[in-house]
């Protein structure tokens, strides 16, 4: 990934090159520790979470959204090969997985829909945490990041989410390396040799154009610009860095050195899976209480007080989902934020699919009503169209309970038909939810051309952020989605804070980005803003249907397809 981009996706220094420079510079070289989630070759091919990890030994897998260019793919492979081979001793790479024995205990008290095929995905819980810790051994300049961002190039974007921004990565629907092929390369070489030696004397035609022309034609047919991505991360300083260090050091101790050998592929076979499960059980039985890891031991002289900042006034707490330790503090965090909501709660999240949360929200609103509280709670939800129809039913469970059933066409029609047959009421409406004290909206984010002419001139922004803000008074940001995996099964890392000024500033920035309006003053009434969002969402939805420019970046959340078998 090129972090700071000028004219194009590869116009700047790659992340990998920056790390190599830091690790190999003559003066004050830095030790770089990279802790990645990697189970085995099966997840490598299916999830594509570490493109290039196996070097040149396996076929190209591409990235999450598509295949990279030949140049980018080759860079990834060579980088991992160099690091894993120990050619840059100051870059230390380790990988970790969530052991299979933790799956059952993690899910035993969870409420979720699934199918046989959908359950297979839960065999591979992920280490989904995203954090960076810099210069911890020098407290006066130490800094950390608690992130939603991934570190792969197809997730790069700006807050403007420009339509077809050329600074985003060019990806391919087909693998450029395989598409060009060895036979075609040989034919190119023969043809270009002919061009060089014979053709100039016959026609004066330019030389050496065959391969370039064919690659250009391939790009015309299969290349596309990566979709816009919305994400949020936090930069943190102060004593909370001790907690970040603890999280990393113990994760480092639980990990293993990276290897690119294809022995990992053996775990994909049925005998391999059996052996893997047996080893996991044996390890669990034989595991002794963990002593302080070596990395943590080497840093034990650094105290939380060493990071105290002059004038520091914010509180912050790290929250985790960590199946190995039976930890679900992020789930508690969301429950408590919802319980404390008195005026509004804002979610911007990749997945809004945790039914227990919406049930909890309606119960909390009911208790406020019983206590005589008459003001509505405004619920702002920004999420993307689920990338798999296996996630639709879980998303619909949220939409239905919030009076937004009609945003998902197939499920809503089925619910109305079932109600008609059984002579019962249909899904609750937005108006009925308002009577219960909750006014909710569901939106997605879009970008469009300056002068759109057709549906192809709009593209949905993929919301990868994991943000919740309550009453301009508290917020959480991190890696956790609002779904069963993040609440229970995957390892996650969020930061919770009651820094009111930061909560307010974050709300203003996100509202401005979405609607061109920051909303009311801190702790102000959200009624007018809520109504304006509803109008803007409808206007932008109509604009896309009629080929008009968008205002802001939000439109009504809408899914029009048949749901698939539920997945975890």
PDB file of C-alpha atoms in Angstrom, residues 126-238:
ATOM      1  CA  UNK A 126     -10.152 -14.353  13.063  1.00  0.00           C
ATOM      2  CA  UNK A 127      -7.683 -12.151  14.873  1.00  0.00           C
ATOM      3  CA  UNK A 128      -9.383  -8.977  13.717  1.00  0.00           C
ATOM      4  CA  UNK A 129      -7.596  -6.487  15.984  1.00  0.00           C
ATOM      5  CA  UNK A 130      -5.947  -3.480  14.319  1.00  0.00           C
ATOM      6  CA  UNK A 131      -3.469  -1.494  16.405  1.00  0.00           C
ATOM      7  CA  UNK A 132      -0.124   0.279  16.031  1.00  0.00           C
ATOM      8  CA  UNK A 133       2.282   1.165  18.855  1.00  0.00           C
ATOM      9  CA  UNK A 134       5.255   3.427  18.114  1.00  0.00           C
ATOM     10  CA  UNK A 135       8.307   4.263  20.267  1.00  0.00           C
ATOM     11  CA  UNK A 136       6.878   2.718  23.435  1.00  0.00           C
ATOM     12  CA  UNK A 137      10.345   2.620  25.021  1.00  0.00           C
ATOM     13  CA  UNK A 138      10.529   6.432  24.700  1.00  0.00           C
ATOM     14  CA  UNK A 139       7.403   7.572  26.587  1.00  0.00           C
ATOM     15  CA  UNK A 140       7.689  11.291  25.815  1.00  0.00           C
ATOM     16  CA  UNK A 141       7.167  10.619  22.098  1.00  0.00           C
ATOM     17  CA  UNK A 142       5.251   7.340  22.205  1.00  0.00           C
ATOM     18  CA  UNK A 143       2.003   7.167  20.274  1.00  0.00           C
ATOM     19  CA  UNK A 144      -0.549   4.476  19.511  1.00  0.00           C
ATOM     20  CA  UNK A 145      -3.423   3.854  17.135  1.00  0.00           C
ATOM     21  CA  UNK A 146      -6.636   1.903  17.705  1.00  0.00           C
ATOM     22  CA  UNK A 147      -7.937   1.274  14.239  1.00  0.00           C
ATOM     23  CA  UNK A 148     -10.700   0.222  11.957  1.00  0.00           C
ATOM     24  CA  UNK A 149      -8.336   0.400   8.965  1.00  0.00           C
ATOM     25  CA  UNK A 150      -6.783  -2.613   7.314  1.00  0.00           C
ATOM     26  CA  UNK A 151      -3.279  -2.271   5.854  1.00  0.00           C
ATOM     27  CA  UNK A 152      -4.016  -3.520   2.350  1.00  0.00           C
ATOM     28  CA  UNK A 153      -4.074  -1.228  -0.646  1.00  0.00           C
ATOM     29  CA  UNK A 154      -7.657  -1.856  -1.755  1.00  0.00           C
ATOM     30  CA  UNK A 155      -8.838  -0.233   1.504  1.00  0.00           C
ATOM     31  CA  UNK A 156      -7.119   3.103   0.769  1.00  0.00           C
ATOM     32  CA  UNK A 157      -9.321   6.188   0.301  1.00  0.00           C
ATOM     33  CA  UNK A 158      -9.933   9.790   1.363  1.00  0.00           C
ATOM     34  CA  UNK A 159     -12.811  11.339   3.297  1.00  0.00           C
ATOM     35  CA  UNK A 160     -14.229  12.767   0.059  1.00  0.00           C
ATOM     36  CA  UNK A 161     -14.676   9.302  -1.511  1.00  0.00           C
ATOM     37  CA  UNK A 162     -14.362  10.753  -4.997  1.00  0.00           C
ATOM     38  CA  UNK A 163     -16.133   8.828  -7.706  1.00  0.00           C
ATOM     39  CA  UNK A 164     -13.643   6.601  -9.593  1.00  0.00           C
ATOM     40  CA  UNK A 165     -10.694   8.301  -7.868  1.00  0.00           C
ATOM     41  CA  UNK A 166      -7.546   7.263  -9.789  1.00  0.00           C
ATOM     42  CA  UNK A 167      -5.567   7.363  -6.541  1.00  0.00           C
ATOM     43  CA  UNK A 168      -7.437   4.259  -5.430  1.00  0.00           C
ATOM     44  CA  UNK A 169      -5.977   0.971  -6.568  1.00  0.00           C
ATOM     45  CA  UNK A 170      -6.609  -0.377 -10.057  1.00  0.00           C
ATOM     46  CA  UNK A 171      -7.814  -3.948  -9.612  1.00  0.00           C
ATOM     47  CA  UNK A 172      -8.651  -6.689 -12.092  1.00  0.00           C
ATOM     48  CA  UNK A 173     -11.523  -9.139 -12.398  1.00  0.00           C
ATOM     49  CA  UNK A 174      -9.065 -11.692 -13.825  1.00  0.00           C
ATOM     50  CA  UNK A 175      -5.485 -12.375 -12.853  1.00  0.00           C
ATOM     51  CA  UNK A 176      -3.240 -10.301 -15.180  1.00  0.00           C
ATOM     52  CA  UNK A 177      -0.372 -12.770 -14.827  1.00  0.00           C
ATOM     53  CA  UNK A 178      -2.413 -15.781 -15.878  1.00  0.00           C
ATOM     54  CA  UNK A 179      -4.321 -13.862 -18.537  1.00  0.00           C
ATOM     55  CA  UNK A 180      -1.143 -12.831 -20.309  1.00  0.00           C
ATOM     56  CA  UNK A 181       0.254 -16.343 -20.061  1.00  0.00           C
ATOM     57  CA  UNK A 182       3.515 -17.953 -21.129  1.00  0.00           C
ATOM     58  CA  UNK A 183       2.441 -18.813 -24.703  1.00  0.00           C
ATOM     59  CA  UNK A 184       1.280 -15.249 -25.323  1.00  0.00           C
ATOM     60  CA  UNK A 185       4.577 -13.925 -23.969  1.00  0.00           C
ATOM     61  CA  UNK A 186       6.526 -16.162 -26.361  1.00  0.00           C
ATOM     62  CA  UNK A 187       4.391 -14.994 -29.280  1.00  0.00           C
ATOM     63  CA  UNK A 188       4.998 -11.404 -28.224  1.00  0.00           C
ATOM     64  CA  UNK A 189       8.743 -11.951 -28.190  1.00  0.00           C
ATOM     65  CA  UNK A 190       8.682 -13.551 -31.656  1.00  0.00           C
ATOM     66  CA  UNK A 191       6.467 -10.801 -33.040  1.00  0.00           C
ATOM     67  CA  UNK A 192       8.552  -8.025 -31.542  1.00  0.00           C
ATOM     68  CA  UNK A 193      11.756  -9.605 -32.871  1.00  0.00           C
ATOM     69  CA  UNK A 194      10.135  -9.517 -36.306  1.00  0.00           C
ATOM     70  CA  UNK A 195       9.136  -5.888 -35.738  1.00  0.00           C
ATOM     71  CA  UNK A 196      12.666  -4.924 -34.802  1.00  0.00           C
ATOM     72  CA  UNK A 197      14.464  -6.715 -37.619  1.00  0.00           C
ATOM     73  CA  UNK A 198      12.095  -6.671 -40.594  1.00  0.00           C
ATOM     74  CA  UNK A 199       9.101  -4.411 -40.234  1.00  0.00           C
ATOM     75  CA  UNK A 200      10.900  -1.023 -40.086  1.00  0.00           C
ATOM     76  CA  UNK A 201      12.263  -1.680 -43.581  1.00  0.00           C
ATOM     77  CA  UNK A 202       8.817  -2.472 -44.900  1.00  0.00           C
ATOM     78  CA  UNK A 203       6.472   0.065 -43.373  1.00  0.00           C
ATOM     79  CA  UNK A 204       8.220   2.201 -40.766  1.00  0.00           C
ATOM     80  CA  UNK A 205       5.842   0.938 -38.054  1.00  0.00           C
ATOM     81  CA  UNK A 206       6.788   1.523 -34.370  1.00  0.00           C
ATOM     82  CA  UNK A 207       8.613  -1.323 -32.704  1.00  0.00           C
ATOM     83  CA  UNK A 208       7.886  -3.410 -29.585  1.00  0.00           C
ATOM     84  CA  UNK A 209       4.206  -2.539 -29.231  1.00  0.00           C
ATOM     85  CA  UNK A 210       2.568  -5.967 -29.153  1.00  0.00           C
ATOM     86  CA  UNK A 211       2.722  -6.785 -25.454  1.00  0.00           C
ATOM     87  CA  UNK A 212       1.807  -3.237 -24.426  1.00  0.00           C
ATOM     88  CA  UNK A 213      -1.182  -3.260 -26.775  1.00  0.00           C
ATOM     89  CA  UNK A 214      -2.417  -6.599 -25.500  1.00  0.00           C
ATOM     90  CA  UNK A 215      -2.036  -5.529 -21.870  1.00  0.00           C
ATOM     91  CA  UNK A 216      -3.954  -2.354 -22.644  1.00  0.00           C
ATOM     92  CA  UNK A 217      -6.757  -4.409 -24.169  1.00  0.00           C
ATOM     93  CA  UNK A 218      -6.779  -6.713 -21.141  1.00  0.00           C
ATOM     94  CA  UNK A 219      -7.008  -3.706 -18.816  1.00  0.00           C
ATOM     95  CA  UNK A 220      -9.846  -2.261 -20.876  1.00  0.00           C
ATOM     96  CA  UNK A 221     -11.838  -5.459 -20.443  1.00  0.00           C
ATOM     97  CA  UNK A 222     -11.012  -6.398 -16.864  1.00  0.00           C
ATOM     98  CA  UNK A 223      -9.581  -3.437 -14.921  1.00  0.00           C
ATOM     99  CA  UNK A 224     -11.630  -1.387 -12.468  1.00  0.00           C
ATOM    100  CA  UNK A 225     -10.989   1.194  -9.790  1.00  0.00           C
ATOM    101  CA  UNK A 226     -11.301  -0.031  -6.216  1.00  0.00           C
ATOM    102  CA  UNK A 227     -14.530   1.004  -4.546  1.00  0.00           C
ATOM    103  CA  UNK A 228     -14.624   3.875  -2.029  1.00  0.00           C
ATOM    104  CA  UNK A 229     -13.968   2.843   1.570  1.00  0.00           C
ATOM    105  CA  UNK A 230     -15.106   4.618   4.721  1.00  0.00           C
ATOM    106  CA  UNK A 231     -13.073   3.985   7.861  1.00  0.00           C
ATOM    107  CA  UNK A 232     -12.171   5.588  11.199  1.00  0.00           C
ATOM    108  CA  UNK A 233      -9.141   5.152  13.469  1.00  0.00           C
ATOM    109  CA  UNK A 234      -7.979   6.842  16.684  1.00  0.00           C
ATOM    110  CA  UNK A 235      -4.574   8.276  17.562  1.00  0.00           C
ATOM    111  CA  UNK A 236      -3.936   7.950  21.296  1.00  0.00           C
ATOM    112  CA  UNK A 237      -1.332   9.063  23.814  1.00  0.00           C
ATOM    113  CA  UNK A 238      -1.038   8.823  27.577  1.00  0.00           C
TER     114      UNK A 238
END
